[in-house]
Amino acid sequence: MPRKKAISLRCPTCKAIVLRTAEHFPFCSDRCRLIDLGKWASGGYRISSPILDPELLEQLENAPSPKRDEDDEHRH
């Protein structure tokens, strides 16, 4: 009988091998998952492509900038 091959990937944060059945898949641990989440939240990762629609580009240029509370800058 042929054996089924376990599907695995590398953790995006630390590059450790992670089995598909792992609790935090595709991460090796909760720590690596939170590190990755922090990179997204802080702008370390971005999904970007050029805006090809001239109307959308004009709307974005004319939109007011979002304001942040001063309290938000002091929270960790």
PDB file of C-alpha atoms in Angstrom:
ATOM      1  CA  MET A   1       0.000   0.000   0.000  1.00  0.00           C
ATOM      2  CA  PRO A   2       1.446   3.425  -0.910  1.00  0.00           C
ATOM      3  CA  ARG A   3       1.999   5.846   1.959  1.00  0.00           C
ATOM      4  CA  LYS A   4       0.401   9.254   1.818  1.00  0.00           C
ATOM      5  CA  LYS A   5       2.892  12.063   1.824  1.00  0.00           C
ATOM      6  CA  ALA A   6       2.375  14.634   4.586  1.00  0.00           C
ATOM      7  CA  ILE A   7       1.859  18.118   3.196  1.00  0.00           C
ATOM      8  CA  SER A   8       4.156  20.670   4.749  1.00  0.00           C
ATOM      9  CA  LEU A   9       5.271  24.233   4.179  1.00  0.00           C
ATOM     10  CA  ARG A  10       7.788  26.572   5.729  1.00  0.00           C
ATOM     11  CA  CYS A  11       6.590  29.003   8.403  1.00  0.00           C
ATOM     12  CA  PRO A  12       6.495  32.452   6.750  1.00  0.00           C
ATOM     13  CA  THR A  13       8.073  34.017   9.843  1.00  0.00           C
ATOM     14  CA  CYS A  14      10.879  31.696  10.959  1.00  0.00           C
ATOM     15  CA  LYS A  15      11.044  29.260   8.011  1.00  0.00           C
ATOM     16  CA  ALA A  16      10.598  26.151  10.199  1.00  0.00           C
ATOM     17  CA  ILE A  17       8.877  23.199   8.514  1.00  0.00           C
ATOM     18  CA  VAL A  18       5.170  23.084   9.422  1.00  0.00           C
ATOM     19  CA  LEU A  19       2.814  20.190   8.739  1.00  0.00           C
ATOM     20  CA  ARG A  20      -0.606  20.975   7.346  1.00  0.00           C
ATOM     21  CA  THR A  21      -2.144  19.387  10.430  1.00  0.00           C
ATOM     22  CA  ALA A  22      -0.336  21.790  12.803  1.00  0.00           C
ATOM     23  CA  GLU A  23      -2.532  23.851  15.128  1.00  0.00           C
ATOM     24  CA  HIS A  24      -1.288  27.234  13.843  1.00  0.00           C
ATOM     25  CA  PHE A  25      -0.818  26.265  10.172  1.00  0.00           C
ATOM     26  CA  PRO A  26       0.708  27.850   8.094  1.00  0.00           C
ATOM     27  CA  PHE A  27       2.694  29.156  11.068  1.00  0.00           C
ATOM     28  CA  CYS A  28       4.718  26.949  13.397  1.00  0.00           C
ATOM     29  CA  SER A  29       3.475  28.706  16.541  1.00  0.00           C
ATOM     30  CA  ASP A  30       1.163  31.372  17.885  1.00  0.00           C
ATOM     31  CA  ARG A  31       4.226  33.585  18.362  1.00  0.00           C
ATOM     32  CA  CYS A  32       5.080  33.478  14.632  1.00  0.00           C
ATOM     33  CA  ARG A  33       1.422  34.102  13.754  1.00  0.00           C
ATOM     34  CA  LEU A  34       1.354  37.214  15.951  1.00  0.00           C
ATOM     35  CA  ILE A  35       4.658  38.487  14.532  1.00  0.00           C
ATOM     36  CA  ASP A  36       3.177  38.197  11.034  1.00  0.00           C
ATOM     37  CA  LEU A  37      -0.033  39.941  12.112  1.00  0.00           C
ATOM     38  CA  GLY A  38       2.036  42.759  13.613  1.00  0.00           C
ATOM     39  CA  LYS A  39       3.872  43.242  10.321  1.00  0.00           C
ATOM     40  CA  TRP A  40       0.563  43.603   8.491  1.00  0.00           C
ATOM     41  CA  ALA A  41      -0.821  45.994  11.117  1.00  0.00           C
ATOM     42  CA  SER A  42       2.276  48.202  11.106  1.00  0.00           C
ATOM     43  CA  GLY A  43       2.401  48.444   7.318  1.00  0.00           C
ATOM     44  CA  GLY A  44       5.405  46.164   6.986  1.00  0.00           C
ATOM     45  CA  TYR A  45       3.518  44.182   4.348  1.00  0.00           C
ATOM     46  CA  ARG A  46       1.533  45.796   1.563  1.00  0.00           C
ATOM     47  CA  ILE A  47      -0.485  44.550  -1.354  1.00  0.00           C
ATOM     48  CA  SER A  48      -0.088  47.179  -3.986  1.00  0.00           C
ATOM     49  CA  SER A  49      -0.707  47.629  -7.662  1.00  0.00           C
ATOM     50  CA  PRO A  50      -0.983  50.731  -9.825  1.00  0.00           C
ATOM     51  CA  ILE A  51      -4.399  52.375 -10.027  1.00  0.00           C
ATOM     52  CA  LEU A  52      -5.373  52.266 -13.678  1.00  0.00           C
ATOM     53  CA  ASP A  53      -8.831  53.845 -13.350  1.00  0.00           C
ATOM     54  CA  PRO A  54      -8.404  57.664 -13.660  1.00  0.00           C
ATOM     55  CA  GLU A  55     -11.718  58.363 -11.877  1.00  0.00           C
ATOM     56  CA  LEU A  56     -10.757  56.216  -8.881  1.00  0.00           C
ATOM     57  CA  LEU A  57      -7.335  57.854  -8.733  1.00  0.00           C
ATOM     58  CA  GLU A  58      -8.942  61.310  -8.682  1.00  0.00           C
ATOM     59  CA  GLN A  59     -11.356  60.255  -5.908  1.00  0.00           C
ATOM     60  CA  LEU A  60      -8.482  58.964  -3.784  1.00  0.00           C
ATOM     61  CA  GLU A  61      -6.446  62.129  -4.303  1.00  0.00           C
ATOM     62  CA  ASN A  62      -9.394  64.311  -3.234  1.00  0.00           C
ATOM     63  CA  ALA A  63     -10.425  62.173  -0.245  1.00  0.00           C
ATOM     64  CA  PRO A  64      -9.660  63.611   3.214  1.00  0.00           C
ATOM     65  CA  SER A  65      -6.897  61.901   5.162  1.00  0.00           C
ATOM     66  CA  PRO A  66      -8.093  59.761   8.095  1.00  0.00           C
ATOM     67  CA  LYS A  67      -7.379  61.367  11.446  1.00  0.00           C
ATOM     68  CA  ARG A  68      -5.888  59.367  14.285  1.00  0.00           C
ATOM     69  CA  ASP A  69      -6.594  60.025  17.924  1.00  0.00           C
ATOM     70  CA  GLU A  70      -3.589  61.224  19.878  1.00  0.00           C
ATOM     71  CA  ASP A  71      -4.373  58.452  22.374  1.00  0.00           C
ATOM     72  CA  ASP A  72      -3.867  55.833  19.635  1.00  0.00           C
ATOM     73  CA  GLU A  73      -0.271  56.939  19.149  1.00  0.00           C
ATOM     74  CA  HIS A  74       0.495  56.338  22.838  1.00  0.00           C
ATOM     75  CA  ARG A  75      -1.031  52.839  23.039  1.00  0.00           C
ATOM     76  CA  HIS A  76       1.194  49.825  22.651  1.00  0.00           C
TER      77      HIS A  76
END
